[in-house]
XYZ file of C-alpha atoms in Angstrom:
276
model
C 29.068 3.558 -24.218
C 26.694 3.755 -21.262
C 25.150 0.421 -22.278
C 28.610 -1.151 -22.305
C 29.467 0.273 -18.857
C 26.161 -0.963 -17.434
C 26.844 -4.412 -18.869
C 30.308 -4.459 -17.224
C 28.870 -3.401 -13.857
C 26.178 -6.104 -13.933
C 28.527 -8.817 -15.222
C 28.028 -12.104 -13.323
C 29.769 -15.499 -13.177
C 26.882 -17.017 -15.120
C 27.473 -14.531 -17.910
C 31.213 -15.277 -17.806
C 30.525 -19.005 -18.199
C 28.036 -18.272 -20.979
C 30.614 -16.151 -22.808
C 33.362 -18.770 -22.338
C 31.174 -21.506 -23.837
C 30.280 -19.323 -26.827
C 33.948 -18.433 -27.426
C 34.963 -22.101 -27.200
C 32.295 -23.170 -29.714
C 33.226 -20.288 -32.012
C 36.906 -21.281 -31.867
C 36.151 -24.944 -32.628
C 33.859 -23.930 -35.494
C 36.579 -21.656 -36.906
C 39.116 -24.520 -36.719
C 36.654 -26.727 -38.545
C 36.062 -24.403 -41.513
C 39.528 -22.793 -41.646
C 41.064 -23.305 -45.070
C 37.721 -24.177 -46.705
C 35.276 -22.152 -48.800
C 32.812 -22.376 -45.901
C 34.899 -19.834 -43.953
C 33.773 -16.923 -46.160
C 30.138 -17.970 -45.789
C 30.528 -18.189 -42.009
C 32.074 -14.696 -41.831
C 29.204 -13.323 -43.928
C 26.654 -14.878 -41.579
C 28.432 -13.367 -38.557
C 28.442 -9.980 -40.304
C 24.681 -10.144 -40.933
C 24.086 -11.090 -37.287
C 26.219 -8.169 -36.003
C 24.332 -5.747 -38.261
C 21.040 -7.119 -36.953
C 22.112 -6.544 -33.334
C 23.272 -2.995 -34.156
C 19.930 -2.250 -35.852
C 18.076 -3.505 -32.762
C 20.238 -1.393 -30.425
C 19.690 1.727 -32.569
C 15.931 1.002 -32.793
C 15.793 0.767 -36.576
C 12.611 -1.288 -37.046
C 12.705 -1.670 -40.845
C 16.326 -2.821 -41.066
C 16.129 -4.999 -37.940
C 12.873 -6.581 -39.143
C 14.362 -7.329 -42.570
C 17.531 -8.839 -41.095
C 15.463 -10.814 -38.589
C 13.524 -12.358 -41.477
C 16.757 -13.099 -43.409
C 18.321 -14.829 -40.382
C 15.167 -16.855 -39.684
C 14.960 -18.051 -43.279
C 18.692 -18.657 -43.433
C 18.852 -21.179 -40.576
C 17.745 -24.025 -42.822
C 20.206 -22.920 -45.478
C 23.027 -22.939 -42.913
C 22.266 -26.550 -41.994
C 22.336 -27.557 -45.675
C 25.489 -25.583 -46.538
C 27.444 -26.658 -43.476
C 26.251 -30.274 -43.366
C 29.747 -31.792 -43.881
C 31.320 -29.360 -41.381
C 28.570 -29.953 -38.774
C 29.021 -33.715 -39.133
C 32.771 -33.377 -38.643
C 32.239 -31.015 -35.674
C 29.892 -33.439 -33.899
C 32.243 -36.320 -34.625
C 35.172 -34.297 -33.240
C 33.289 -33.797 -29.972
C 32.490 -37.504 -29.692
C 35.955 -38.717 -30.683
C 37.552 -36.390 -28.136
C 36.254 -38.711 -25.422
C 37.347 -41.759 -27.426
C 40.848 -40.338 -27.857
C 41.082 -39.596 -24.115
C 40.050 -43.149 -23.241
C 42.551 -44.451 -25.753
C 45.421 -42.581 -24.156
C 44.461 -43.495 -20.603
C 44.135 -47.252 -21.168
C 47.191 -48.868 -22.677
C 45.455 -52.198 -22.436
C 46.872 -55.558 -21.530
C 48.497 -57.267 -24.482
C 47.486 -60.708 -23.171
C 43.985 -60.045 -24.572
C 45.459 -59.388 -27.969
C 45.735 -63.072 -28.862
C 41.988 -63.576 -29.050
C 39.033 -61.418 -29.928
C 35.712 -62.950 -29.026
C 37.371 -66.438 -29.113
C 38.325 -65.899 -32.765
C 42.031 -65.758 -33.655
C 43.178 -62.300 -34.606
C 44.586 -62.189 -38.117
C 46.996 -59.365 -37.392
C 49.954 -61.410 -38.604
C 48.266 -61.980 -41.985
C 47.666 -58.238 -42.387
C 51.252 -57.402 -41.346
C 52.728 -59.983 -43.726
C 50.660 -58.641 -46.614
C 51.803 -55.082 -45.862
C 55.469 -56.187 -45.727
C 55.221 -57.984 -49.077
C 53.320 -55.108 -50.730
C 55.847 -52.635 -49.342
C 58.735 -54.581 -50.860
C 56.984 -54.819 -54.238
C 55.701 -51.220 -54.003
C 52.125 -52.329 -54.441
C 49.744 -49.557 -53.420
C 47.095 -50.558 -50.867
C 44.471 -49.029 -48.601
C 43.042 -51.219 -45.838
C 40.308 -49.991 -43.475
C 39.696 -51.688 -40.116
C 36.285 -50.787 -38.681
C 35.239 -50.522 -35.052
C 31.882 -49.105 -33.893
C 31.134 -47.354 -37.178
C 30.690 -50.170 -39.736
C 30.766 -47.835 -42.780
C 27.738 -49.324 -44.600
C 27.633 -46.465 -47.117
C 31.293 -47.061 -48.027
C 30.846 -50.844 -48.247
C 27.913 -50.401 -50.644
C 30.247 -48.699 -53.172
C 32.521 -51.762 -53.484
C 32.441 -55.486 -54.190
C 31.076 -57.575 -51.314
C 33.364 -60.461 -50.307
C 32.855 -61.770 -46.719
C 36.145 -63.676 -46.932
C 38.549 -64.869 -44.251
C 41.682 -62.758 -43.898
C 44.873 -64.108 -45.446
C 48.020 -62.348 -46.616
C 47.857 -63.976 -50.066
C 44.257 -62.845 -50.597
C 45.069 -59.269 -49.560
C 48.066 -59.210 -51.908
C 46.063 -60.648 -54.801
C 43.309 -58.057 -54.338
C 45.798 -55.159 -54.486
C 47.905 -56.674 -57.295
C 48.125 -54.078 -60.083
C 46.372 -56.226 -62.683
C 43.577 -57.260 -60.320
C 40.132 -55.783 -61.110
C 39.735 -55.027 -57.380
C 43.038 -53.235 -56.760
C 41.596 -49.708 -57.004
C 39.854 -48.336 -53.928
C 39.885 -49.562 -50.343
C 39.485 -52.912 -48.607
C 37.136 -52.976 -45.593
C 37.875 -55.408 -42.751
C 35.214 -55.984 -40.103
C 34.996 -58.645 -37.372
C 38.054 -60.492 -38.696
C 36.673 -60.726 -42.236
C 37.356 -58.956 -45.494
C 33.892 -57.508 -46.015
C 34.432 -55.663 -49.298
C 37.066 -54.441 -51.756
C 37.288 -51.655 -54.343
C 35.354 -49.322 -52.027
C 35.224 -45.580 -52.613
C 36.145 -43.462 -49.579
C 35.384 -39.814 -48.806
C 38.402 -37.622 -49.546
C 39.389 -35.065 -46.924
C 38.424 -31.454 -47.641
C 41.025 -30.113 -45.195
C 43.096 -27.507 -47.059
C 45.918 -27.841 -44.511
C 46.713 -31.356 -45.748
C 49.937 -31.401 -47.758
C 49.441 -31.092 -51.526
C 52.085 -33.805 -51.962
C 49.812 -36.486 -50.528
C 48.209 -38.869 -53.008
C 44.618 -40.023 -53.238
C 45.136 -43.035 -50.937
C 46.442 -40.894 -48.084
C 43.760 -38.242 -48.601
C 41.082 -40.932 -48.584
C 42.537 -42.423 -45.394
C 42.339 -39.017 -43.727
C 38.804 -38.469 -45.031
C 37.333 -41.752 -43.752
C 39.020 -41.496 -40.348
C 37.843 -37.896 -39.931
C 34.264 -39.161 -40.206
C 34.528 -42.503 -38.350
C 36.492 -44.385 -35.695
C 38.177 -46.612 -38.295
C 41.898 -47.342 -38.572
C 43.339 -46.939 -42.084
C 46.539 -48.656 -43.264
C 48.227 -47.235 -46.356
C 50.990 -48.752 -48.476
C 52.528 -46.177 -50.794
C 52.934 -47.218 -54.421
C 55.649 -44.586 -54.971
C 57.903 -45.278 -51.971
C 56.672 -48.591 -50.543
C 56.391 -47.010 -47.083
C 53.608 -48.167 -44.748
C 51.567 -45.635 -42.757
C 48.447 -45.703 -40.617
C 45.787 -43.083 -39.971
C 43.220 -42.595 -37.204
C 41.102 -39.562 -36.260
C 42.381 -37.813 -39.392
C 46.030 -37.974 -38.301
C 48.620 -39.976 -40.264
C 51.691 -41.657 -38.772
C 54.128 -42.140 -41.643
C 56.665 -44.817 -42.514
C 56.092 -47.216 -39.620
C 57.899 -50.494 -39.021
C 56.050 -53.842 -38.920
C 56.330 -53.880 -35.108
C 54.877 -50.355 -34.835
C 52.010 -51.301 -37.138
C 51.328 -54.460 -35.137
C 51.238 -52.502 -31.875
C 48.744 -50.006 -33.321
C 46.468 -52.733 -34.720
C 46.604 -54.639 -31.419
C 45.630 -51.489 -29.527
C 42.816 -50.891 -32.002
C 41.429 -54.421 -31.572
C 41.821 -54.213 -27.785
C 39.628 -51.114 -27.727
C 37.018 -52.908 -29.822
C 37.139 -55.887 -27.432
C 36.644 -53.616 -24.445
C 33.720 -51.861 -26.126
C 32.095 -55.243 -26.803
C 32.545 -56.351 -23.175
C 31.097 -53.071 -21.882
C 28.121 -53.419 -24.211
C 27.434 -56.986 -23.031
C 27.669 -55.965 -19.371
C 25.107 -53.191 -19.890
C 22.677 -55.602 -21.539
């Protein structure tokens, strides 16, 4: 009790800031692992750490020494166990800035007509989605930005083809050998088809969602890509970015989102060229 009172009396603004940062990181980490099996492991680690601090305060050298050794050896294990969660956590921090930029700059639509002097094939993508929606042809199209998804592309069939609505529809046609998996579009080209995407591990995602929607959430949780999903069951068209799905959008809504996505990529390219 006396130790606690002394700590309160000597409490400084630096300590307050230190405590606030720790609480913020702990809250974000809890949000990250909530609903996953990693939560129980995290609580166990916190319990071991608390016991270690109590043993140090009570001057119990054997117990504190043993727990100190366990914690030291367990750091590497934590990195291995929480590798997916740590990757998502770091990406969340980085995409927070991206999301803020995105909301602040509703960029000029005049730039939407060209991207690096190449015609944007948004209309071809929209037309394909409309036709596949009407025929209830399931589809999953991934538009990349800074993260080019090389690991995902390596799981599919390389194409490097120009974008056209008929080609997109033929790829996702039910009897096509390439209809399963995702199509990757990069720099106005269809780079690959039949790609395997990471499926979200978020337990808060509705159990009613199918594999296409879960894959769209998974890839956009781990990258800055934009995913377009056409539901085979309902024919509805949705898009997903930063792990968040917007359901049942109209062709005009989808066009606006794709235009905004390409505008951000254009701005990133211009900024990169100016720096170099």
